[in-house]
Amino acid sequence: MSPGPPAVRQAALGPYLERTFATGRFPVLATVVRDAAHLDADRPFRMGLDFLLDGIEARMSG
């Protein structure tokens, strides 16, 4: 897959995943993907960065 913004990559994967899930070979994965909260890429990045920085801060002050 070519690099690009996460939304572009996700849009490109959509048709592939739909065809894959339509085969019925991956029912659990299809359910997880369809029922998942589809967050924008910035939110999980910020949350992960916050966890990382909190850990560094705790390590430095402890």
mmCIF file with all atom_site columns, N, CA and C in Angstrom:
data_model
loop_
_atom_site.group_PDB
_atom_site.id
_atom_site.type_symbol
_atom_site.label_atom_id
_atom_site.label_alt_id
_atom_site.label_comp_id
_atom_site.label_asym_id
_atom_site.label_entity_id
_atom_site.label_seq_id
_atom_site.pdbx_PDB_ins_code
_atom_site.Cartn_x
_atom_site.Cartn_y
_atom_site.Cartn_z
_atom_site.occupancy
_atom_site.B_iso_or_equiv
_atom_site.pdbx_formal_charge
_atom_site.auth_seq_id
_atom_site.auth_comp_id
_atom_site.auth_asym_id
_atom_site.auth_atom_id
_atom_site.pdbx_PDB_model_num
ATOM 1   N N  . MET A 1 1  ? 0.848   -1.174  0.000  1.00 0.00 ? 1  MET A N  1
ATOM 2   C CA . MET A 1 1  ? 0.000   0.000   0.000  1.00 0.00 ? 1  MET A CA 1
ATOM 3   C C  . MET A 1 1  ? 0.888   1.228   0.000  1.00 0.00 ? 1  MET A C  1
ATOM 4   N N  . SER A 1 2  ? 0.503   2.203   -0.761 1.00 0.00 ? 2  SER A N  1
ATOM 5   C CA . SER A 1 2  ? 1.305   3.420   -0.847 1.00 0.00 ? 2  SER A CA 1
ATOM 6   C C  . SER A 1 2  ? 1.095   4.288   0.380  1.00 0.00 ? 2  SER A C  1
ATOM 7   N N  . PRO A 1 3  ? 2.130   5.050   0.747  1.00 0.00 ? 3  PRO A N  1
ATOM 8   C CA . PRO A 1 3  ? 1.986   5.926   1.904  1.00 0.00 ? 3  PRO A CA 1
ATOM 9   C C  . PRO A 1 3  ? 1.014   7.058   1.582  1.00 0.00 ? 3  PRO A C  1
ATOM 10  N N  . GLY A 1 4  ? 0.475   7.617   2.604  1.00 0.00 ? 4  GLY A N  1
ATOM 11  C CA . GLY A 1 4  ? -0.443  8.728   2.458  1.00 0.00 ? 4  GLY A CA 1
ATOM 12  C C  . GLY A 1 4  ? -1.155  8.950   3.763  1.00 0.00 ? 4  GLY A C  1
ATOM 13  N N  . PRO A 1 5  ? -2.042  9.939   3.799  1.00 0.00 ? 5  PRO A N  1
ATOM 14  C CA . PRO A 1 5  ? -2.786  10.204  5.034  1.00 0.00 ? 5  PRO A CA 1
ATOM 15  C C  . PRO A 1 5  ? -3.593  8.976   5.459  1.00 0.00 ? 5  PRO A C  1
ATOM 16  N N  . PRO A 1 6  ? -3.769  8.780   6.753  1.00 0.00 ? 6  PRO A N  1
ATOM 17  C CA . PRO A 1 6  ? -4.500  7.602   7.235  1.00 0.00 ? 6  PRO A CA 1
ATOM 18  C C  . PRO A 1 6  ? -5.891  7.468   6.627  1.00 0.00 ? 6  PRO A C  1
ATOM 19  N N  . ALA A 1 7  ? -6.596  8.556   6.445  1.00 0.00 ? 7  ALA A N  1
ATOM 20  C CA . ALA A 1 7  ? -7.941  8.484   5.875  1.00 0.00 ? 7  ALA A CA 1
ATOM 21  C C  . ALA A 1 7  ? -7.904  7.941   4.449  1.00 0.00 ? 7  ALA A C  1
ATOM 22  N N  . VAL A 1 8  ? -6.876  8.294   3.705  1.00 0.00 ? 8  VAL A N  1
ATOM 23  C CA . VAL A 1 8  ? -6.737  7.811   2.332  1.00 0.00 ? 8  VAL A CA 1
ATOM 24  C C  . VAL A 1 8  ? -6.441  6.321   2.340  1.00 0.00 ? 8  VAL A C  1
ATOM 25  N N  . ARG A 1 9  ? -5.543  5.886   3.215  1.00 0.00 ? 9  ARG A N  1
ATOM 26  C CA . ARG A 1 9  ? -5.228  4.459   3.315  1.00 0.00 ? 9  ARG A CA 1
ATOM 27  C C  . ARG A 1 9  ? -6.450  3.664   3.747  1.00 0.00 ? 9  ARG A C  1
ATOM 28  N N  . GLN A 1 10 ? -7.195  4.185   4.720  1.00 0.00 ? 10 GLN A N  1
ATOM 29  C CA . GLN A 1 10 ? -8.377  3.491   5.200  1.00 0.00 ? 10 GLN A CA 1
ATOM 30  C C  . GLN A 1 10 ? -9.421  3.387   4.088  1.00 0.00 ? 10 GLN A C  1
ATOM 31  N N  . ALA A 1 11 ? -9.611  4.458   3.327  1.00 0.00 ? 11 ALA A N  1
ATOM 32  C CA . ALA A 1 11 ? -10.572 4.436   2.225  1.00 0.00 ? 11 ALA A CA 1
ATOM 33  C C  . ALA A 1 11 ? -10.151 3.422   1.166  1.00 0.00 ? 11 ALA A C  1
ATOM 34  N N  . ALA A 1 12 ? -8.856  3.301   0.942  1.00 0.00 ? 12 ALA A N  1
ATOM 35  C CA . ALA A 1 12 ? -8.359  2.348   -0.052 1.00 0.00 ? 12 ALA A CA 1
ATOM 36  C C  . ALA A 1 12 ? -8.572  0.909   0.410  1.00 0.00 ? 12 ALA A C  1
ATOM 37  N N  . LEU A 1 13 ? -8.498  0.669   1.705  1.00 0.00 ? 13 LEU A N  1
ATOM 38  C CA . LEU A 1 13 ? -8.674  -0.684  2.231  1.00 0.00 ? 13 LEU A CA 1
ATOM 39  C C  . LEU A 1 13 ? -10.137 -1.104  2.302  1.00 0.00 ? 13 LEU A C  1
ATOM 40  N N  . GLY A 1 14 ? -11.039 -0.142  2.361  1.00 0.00 ? 14 GLY A N  1
ATOM 41  C CA . GLY A 1 14 ? -12.462 -0.443  2.514  1.00 0.00 ? 14 GLY A CA 1
ATOM 42  C C  . GLY A 1 14 ? -12.990 -1.464  1.527  1.00 0.00 ? 14 GLY A C  1
ATOM 43  N N  . PRO A 1 15 ? -12.840 -1.234  0.219  1.00 0.00 ? 15 PRO A N  1
ATOM 44  C CA . PRO A 1 15 ? -13.358 -2.198  -0.752 1.00 0.00 ? 15 PRO A CA 1
ATOM 45  C C  . PRO A 1 15 ? -12.723 -3.587  -0.621 1.00 0.00 ? 15 PRO A C  1
ATOM 46  N N  . TYR A 1 16 ? -11.430 -3.630  -0.343 1.00 0.00 ? 16 TYR A N  1
ATOM 47  C CA . TYR A 1 16 ? -10.744 -4.914  -0.156 1.00 0.00 ? 16 TYR A CA 1
ATOM 48  C C  . TYR A 1 16 ? -11.338 -5.665  1.033  1.00 0.00 ? 16 TYR A C  1
ATOM 49  N N  . LEU A 1 17 ? -11.508 -4.959  2.150  1.00 0.00 ? 17 LEU A N  1
ATOM 50  C CA . LEU A 1 17 ? -12.054 -5.618  3.333  1.00 0.00 ? 17 LEU A CA 1
ATOM 51  C C  . LEU A 1 17 ? -13.474 -6.092  3.091  1.00 0.00 ? 17 LEU A C  1
ATOM 52  N N  . GLU A 1 18 ? -14.279 -5.305  2.420  1.00 0.00 ? 18 GLU A N  1
ATOM 53  C CA . GLU A 1 18 ? -15.653 -5.714  2.131  1.00 0.00 ? 18 GLU A CA 1
ATOM 54  C C  . GLU A 1 18 ? -15.682 -6.994  1.296  1.00 0.00 ? 18 GLU A C  1
ATOM 55  N N  . ARG A 1 19 ? -14.831 -7.069  0.274  1.00 0.00 ? 19 ARG A N  1
ATOM 56  C CA . ARG A 1 19 ? -14.768 -8.292  -0.544 1.00 0.00 ? 19 ARG A CA 1
ATOM 57  C C  . ARG A 1 19 ? -14.294 -9.473  0.293  1.00 0.00 ? 19 ARG A C  1
ATOM 58  N N  . THR A 1 20 ? -13.307 -9.246  1.140  1.00 0.00 ? 20 THR A N  1
ATOM 59  C CA . THR A 1 20 ? -12.783 -10.315 1.990  1.00 0.00 ? 20 THR A CA 1
ATOM 60  C C  . THR A 1 20 ? -13.838 -10.809 2.964  1.00 0.00 ? 20 THR A C  1
ATOM 61  N N  . PHE A 1 21 ? -14.547 -9.883  3.602  1.00 0.00 ? 21 PHE A N  1
ATOM 62  C CA . PHE A 1 21 ? -15.555 -10.268 4.582  1.00 0.00 ? 21 PHE A CA 1
ATOM 63  C C  . PHE A 1 21 ? -16.754 -10.940 3.915  1.00 0.00 ? 21 PHE A C  1
ATOM 64  N N  . ALA A 1 22 ? -17.044 -10.571 2.672  1.00 0.00 ? 22 ALA A N  1
ATOM 65  C CA . ALA A 1 22 ? -18.176 -11.157 1.953  1.00 0.00 ? 22 ALA A CA 1
ATOM 66  C C  . ALA A 1 22 ? -17.974 -12.649 1.690  1.00 0.00 ? 22 ALA A C  1
ATOM 67  N N  . THR A 1 23 ? -16.732 -13.124 1.747  1.00 0.00 ? 23 THR A N  1
ATOM 68  C CA . THR A 1 23 ? -16.476 -14.548 1.533  1.00 0.00 ? 23 THR A CA 1
ATOM 69  C C  . THR A 1 23 ? -16.988 -15.389 2.691  1.00 0.00 ? 23 THR A C  1
ATOM 70  N N  . GLY A 1 24 ? -17.159 -14.771 3.855  1.00 0.00 ? 24 GLY A N  1
ATOM 71  C CA . GLY A 1 24 ? -17.615 -15.503 5.027  1.00 0.00 ? 24 GLY A CA 1
ATOM 72  C C  . GLY A 1 24 ? -16.511 -16.264 5.742  1.00 0.00 ? 24 GLY A C  1
ATOM 73  N N  . ARG A 1 25 ? -15.284 -16.138 5.269  1.00 0.00 ? 25 ARG A N  1
ATOM 74  C CA . ARG A 1 25 ? -14.177 -16.886 5.874  1.00 0.00 ? 25 ARG A CA 1
ATOM 75  C C  . ARG A 1 25 ? -13.681 -16.269 7.177  1.00 0.00 ? 25 ARG A C  1
ATOM 76  N N  . PHE A 1 26 ? -14.004 -15.016 7.436  1.00 0.00 ? 26 PHE A N  1
ATOM 77  C CA . PHE A 1 26 ? -13.490 -14.318 8.616  1.00 0.00 ? 26 PHE A CA 1
ATOM 78  C C  . PHE A 1 26 ? -14.628 -13.626 9.372  1.00 0.00 ? 26 PHE A C  1
ATOM 79  N N  . PRO A 1 27 ? -15.593 -14.379 9.887  1.00 0.00 ? 27 PRO A N  1
ATOM 80  C CA . PRO A 1 27 ? -16.760 -13.743 10.506 1.00 0.00 ? 27 PRO A CA 1
ATOM 81  C C  . PRO A 1 27 ? -16.440 -12.934 11.760 1.00 0.00 ? 27 PRO A C  1
ATOM 82  N N  . VAL A 1 28 ? -15.521 -13.411 12.567 1.00 0.00 ? 28 VAL A N  1
ATOM 83  C CA . VAL A 1 28 ? -15.187 -12.687 13.802 1.00 0.00 ? 28 VAL A CA 1
ATOM 84  C C  . VAL A 1 28 ? -14.479 -11.380 13.460 1.00 0.00 ? 28 VAL A C  1
ATOM 85  N N  . LEU A 1 29 ? -13.512 -11.433 12.563 1.00 0.00 ? 29 LEU A N  1
ATOM 86  C CA . LEU A 1 29 ? -12.808 -10.215 12.158 1.00 0.00 ? 29 LEU A CA 1
ATOM 87  C C  . LEU A 1 29 ? -13.773 -9.222  11.515 1.00 0.00 ? 29 LEU A C  1
ATOM 88  N N  . ALA A 1 30 ? -14.687 -9.704  10.694 1.00 0.00 ? 30 ALA A N  1
ATOM 89  C CA . ALA A 1 30 ? -15.669 -8.821  10.061 1.00 0.00 ? 30 ALA A CA 1
ATOM 90  C C  . ALA A 1 30 ? -16.507 -8.113  11.121 1.00 0.00 ? 30 ALA A C  1
ATOM 91  N N  . THR A 1 31 ? -16.925 -8.837  12.145 1.00 0.00 ? 31 THR A N  1
ATOM 92  C CA . THR A 1 31 ? -17.721 -8.238  13.221 1.00 0.00 ? 31 THR A CA 1
ATOM 93  C C  . THR A 1 31 ? -16.910 -7.207  13.990 1.00 0.00 ? 31 THR A C  1
ATOM 94  N N  . VAL A 1 32 ? -15.683 -7.525  14.318 1.00 0.00 ? 32 VAL A N  1
ATOM 95  C CA . VAL A 1 32 ? -14.833 -6.592  15.067 1.00 0.00 ? 32 VAL A CA 1
ATOM 96  C C  . VAL A 1 32 ? -14.625 -5.307  14.270 1.00 0.00 ? 32 VAL A C  1
ATOM 97  N N  . VAL A 1 33 ? -14.309 -5.435  12.999 1.00 0.00 ? 33 VAL A N  1
ATOM 98  C CA . VAL A 1 33 ? -14.064 -4.244  12.173 1.00 0.00 ? 33 VAL A CA 1
ATOM 99  C C  . VAL A 1 33 ? -15.332 -3.415  12.021 1.00 0.00 ? 33 VAL A C  1
ATOM 100 N N  . ARG A 1 34 ? -16.442 -4.076  11.762 1.00 0.00 ? 34 ARG A N  1
ATOM 101 C CA . ARG A 1 34 ? -17.697 -3.330  11.557 1.00 0.00 ? 34 ARG A CA 1
ATOM 102 C C  . ARG A 1 34 ? -18.191 -2.668  12.836 1.00 0.00 ? 34 ARG A C  1
ATOM 103 N N  . ASP A 1 35 ? -17.962 -3.291  13.988 1.00 0.00 ? 35 ASP A N  1
ATOM 104 C CA . ASP A 1 35 ? -18.467 -2.755  15.253 1.00 0.00 ? 35 ASP A CA 1
ATOM 105 C C  . ASP A 1 35 ? -17.490 -1.823  15.951 1.00 0.00 ? 35 ASP A C  1
ATOM 106 N N  . ALA A 1 36 ? -16.293 -1.701  15.433 1.00 0.00 ? 36 ALA A N  1
ATOM 107 C CA . ALA A 1 36 ? -15.259 -0.888  16.081 1.00 0.00 ? 36 ALA A CA 1
ATOM 108 C C  . ALA A 1 36 ? -15.584 0.597   15.983 1.00 0.00 ? 36 ALA A C  1
ATOM 109 N N  . ALA A 1 37 ? -15.081 1.334   16.954 1.00 0.00 ? 37 ALA A N  1
ATOM 110 C CA . ALA A 1 37 ? -15.160 2.794   16.890 1.00 0.00 ? 37 ALA A CA 1
ATOM 111 C C  . ALA A 1 37 ? -14.088 3.253   15.913 1.00 0.00 ? 37 ALA A C  1
ATOM 112 N N  . HIS A 1 38 ? -14.493 3.854   14.843 1.00 0.00 ? 38 HIS A N  1
ATOM 113 C CA . HIS A 1 38 ? -13.543 4.282   13.815 1.00 0.00 ? 38 HIS A CA 1
ATOM 114 C C  . HIS A 1 38 ? -13.119 5.721   14.109 1.00 0.00 ? 38 HIS A C  1
ATOM 115 N N  . LEU A 1 39 ? -12.047 5.818   14.874 1.00 0.00 ? 39 LEU A N  1
ATOM 116 C CA . LEU A 1 39 ? -11.541 7.113   15.303 1.00 0.00 ? 39 LEU A CA 1
ATOM 117 C C  . LEU A 1 39 ? -10.647 7.714   14.229 1.00 0.00 ? 39 LEU A C  1
ATOM 118 N N  . ASP A 1 40 ? -10.577 9.027   14.247 1.00 0.00 ? 40 ASP A N  1
ATOM 119 C CA . ASP A 1 40 ? -9.600  9.648   13.362 1.00 0.00 ? 40 ASP A CA 1
ATOM 120 C C  . ASP A 1 40 ? -8.201  9.326   13.901 1.00 0.00 ? 40 ASP A C  1
ATOM 121 N N  . ALA A 1 41 ? -7.221  9.365   13.049 1.00 0.00 ? 41 ALA A N  1
ATOM 122 C CA . ALA A 1 41 ? -5.866  8.935   13.423 1.00 0.00 ? 41 ALA A CA 1
ATOM 123 C C  . ALA A 1 41 ? -5.242  9.832   14.480 1.00 0.00 ? 41 ALA A C  1
ATOM 124 N N  . ASP A 1 42 ? -5.643  11.086  14.555 1.00 0.00 ? 42 ASP A N  1
ATOM 125 C CA . ASP A 1 42 ? -5.037  12.004  15.520 1.00 0.00 ? 42 ASP A CA 1
ATOM 126 C C  . ASP A 1 42 ? -5.384  11.636  16.960 1.00 0.00 ? 42 ASP A C  1
ATOM 127 N N  . ARG A 1 43 ? -6.578  11.171  17.204 1.00 0.00 ? 43 ARG A N  1
ATOM 128 C CA . ARG A 1 43 ? -6.998  10.887  18.577 1.00 0.00 ? 43 ARG A CA 1
ATOM 129 C C  . ARG A 1 43 ? -6.171  9.776   19.223 1.00 0.00 ? 43 ARG A C  1
ATOM 130 N N  . PRO A 1 44 ? -6.039  8.602   18.600 1.00 0.00 ? 44 PRO A N  1
ATOM 131 C CA . PRO A 1 44 ? -5.202  7.577   19.244 1.00 0.00 ? 44 PRO A CA 1
ATOM 132 C C  . PRO A 1 44 ? -3.733  7.980   19.334 1.00 0.00 ? 44 PRO A C  1
ATOM 133 N N  . PHE A 1 45 ? -3.252  8.750   18.360 1.00 0.00 ? 45 PHE A N  1
ATOM 134 C CA . PHE A 1 45 ? -1.867  9.219   18.427 1.00 0.00 ? 45 PHE A CA 1
ATOM 135 C C  . PHE A 1 45 ? -1.676  10.116  19.639 1.00 0.00 ? 45 PHE A C  1
ATOM 136 N N  . ARG A 1 46 ? -2.588  11.071  19.818 1.00 0.00 ? 46 ARG A N  1
ATOM 137 C CA . ARG A 1 46 ? -2.481  11.988  20.971 1.00 0.00 ? 46 ARG A CA 1
ATOM 138 C C  . ARG A 1 46 ? -2.582  11.226  22.281 1.00 0.00 ? 46 ARG A C  1
ATOM 139 N N  . MET A 1 47 ? -3.479  10.238  22.335 1.00 0.00 ? 47 MET A N  1
ATOM 140 C CA . MET A 1 47 ? -3.631  9.471   23.565 1.00 0.00 ? 47 MET A CA 1
ATOM 141 C C  . MET A 1 47 ? -2.351  8.684   23.856 1.00 0.00 ? 47 MET A C  1
ATOM 142 N N  . GLY A 1 48 ? -1.778  8.057   22.853 1.00 0.00 ? 48 GLY A N  1
ATOM 143 C CA . GLY A 1 48 ? -0.532  7.321   23.042 1.00 0.00 ? 48 GLY A CA 1
ATOM 144 C C  . GLY A 1 48 ? 0.608   8.230   23.453 1.00 0.00 ? 48 GLY A C  1
ATOM 145 N N  . LEU A 1 49 ? 0.672   9.407   22.835 1.00 0.00 ? 49 LEU A N  1
ATOM 146 C CA . LEU A 1 49 ? 1.707   10.375  23.191 1.00 0.00 ? 49 LEU A CA 1
ATOM 147 C C  . LEU A 1 49 ? 1.539   10.840  24.631 1.00 0.00 ? 49 LEU A C  1
ATOM 148 N N  . ASP A 1 50 ? 0.296   11.080  25.041 1.00 0.00 ? 50 ASP A N  1
ATOM 149 C CA . ASP A 1 50 ? 0.039   11.471  26.433 1.00 0.00 ? 50 ASP A CA 1
ATOM 150 C C  . ASP A 1 50 ? 0.508   10.387  27.400 1.00 0.00 ? 50 ASP A C  1
ATOM 151 N N  . PHE A 1 51 ? 0.202   9.102   27.088 1.00 0.00 ? 51 PHE A N  1
ATOM 152 C CA . PHE A 1 51 ? 0.651   8.004   27.950 1.00 0.00 ? 51 PHE A CA 1
ATOM 153 C C  . PHE A 1 51 ? 2.174   7.974   28.028 1.00 0.00 ? 51 PHE A C  1
ATOM 154 N N  . LEU A 1 52 ? 2.814   8.126   26.904 1.00 0.00 ? 52 LEU A N  1
ATOM 155 C CA . LEU A 1 52 ? 4.271   8.103   26.868 1.00 0.00 ? 52 LEU A CA 1
ATOM 156 C C  . LEU A 1 52 ? 4.862   9.246   27.690 1.00 0.00 ? 52 LEU A C  1
ATOM 157 N N  . LEU A 1 53 ? 4.362   10.445  27.488 1.00 0.00 ? 53 LEU A N  1
ATOM 158 C CA . LEU A 1 53 ? 4.887   11.605  28.216 1.00 0.00 ? 53 LEU A CA 1
ATOM 159 C C  . LEU A 1 53 ? 4.596   11.511  29.707 1.00 0.00 ? 53 LEU A C  1
ATOM 160 N N  . ASP A 1 54 ? 3.417   10.986  30.076 1.00 0.00 ? 54 ASP A N  1
ATOM 161 C CA . ASP A 1 54 ? 3.109   10.785  31.494 1.00 0.00 ? 54 ASP A CA 1
ATOM 162 C C  . ASP A 1 54 ? 4.089   9.794   32.124 1.00 0.00 ? 54 ASP A C  1
ATOM 163 N N  . GLY A 1 55 ? 4.422   8.740   31.385 1.00 0.00 ? 55 GLY A N  1
ATOM 164 C CA . GLY A 1 55 ? 5.380   7.758   31.891 1.00 0.00 ? 55 GLY A CA 1
ATOM 165 C C  . GLY A 1 55 ? 6.765   8.359   32.084 1.00 0.00 ? 55 GLY A C  1
ATOM 166 N N  . ILE A 1 56 ? 7.190   9.162   31.121 1.00 0.00 ? 56 ILE A N  1
ATOM 167 C CA . ILE A 1 56 ? 8.501   9.832   31.242 1.00 0.00 ? 56 ILE A CA 1
ATOM 168 C C  . ILE A 1 56 ? 8.500   10.775  32.441 1.00 0.00 ? 56 ILE A C  1
ATOM 169 N N  . GLU A 1 57 ? 7.422   11.526  32.575 1.00 0.00 ? 57 GLU A N  1
ATOM 170 C CA . GLU A 1 57 ? 7.332   12.462  33.699 1.00 0.00 ? 57 GLU A CA 1
ATOM 171 C C  . GLU A 1 57 ? 7.375   11.722  35.039 1.00 0.00 ? 57 GLU A C  1
ATOM 172 N N  . ALA A 1 58 ? 6.629   10.617  35.138 1.00 0.00 ? 58 ALA A N  1
ATOM 173 C CA . ALA A 1 58 ? 6.612   9.848   36.386 1.00 0.00 ? 58 ALA A CA 1
ATOM 174 C C  . ALA A 1 58 ? 7.998   9.266   36.674 1.00 0.00 ? 58 ALA A C  1
ATOM 175 N N  . ARG A 1 59 ? 8.672   8.817   35.657 1.00 0.00 ? 59 ARG A N  1
ATOM 176 C CA . ARG A 1 59 ? 10.006  8.228   35.839 1.00 0.00 ? 59 ARG A CA 1
ATOM 177 C C  . ARG A 1 59 ? 11.010  9.293   36.308 1.00 0.00 ? 59 ARG A C  1
ATOM 178 N N  . MET A 1 60 ? 10.900  10.485  35.745 1.00 0.00 ? 60 MET A N  1
ATOM 179 C CA . MET A 1 60 ? 11.834  11.548  36.086 1.00 0.00 ? 60 MET A CA 1
ATOM 180 C C  . MET A 1 60 ? 11.581  12.118  37.487 1.00 0.00 ? 60 MET A C  1
ATOM 181 N N  . SER A 1 61 ? 10.326  12.116  37.918 1.00 0.00 ? 61 SER A N  1
ATOM 182 C CA . SER A 1 61 ? 10.018  12.704  39.224 1.00 0.00 ? 61 SER A CA 1
ATOM 183 C C  . SER A 1 61 ? 10.054  11.671  40.347 1.00 0.00 ? 61 SER A C  1
ATOM 184 N N  . GLY A 1 62 ? 10.159  10.394  39.989 1.00 0.00 ? 62 GLY A N  1
ATOM 185 C CA . GLY A 1 62 ? 10.090  9.342   41.015 1.00 0.00 ? 62 GLY A CA 1
ATOM 186 C C  . GLY A 1 62 ? 11.364  8.779   41.399 1.00 0.00 ? 62 GLY A C  1
#
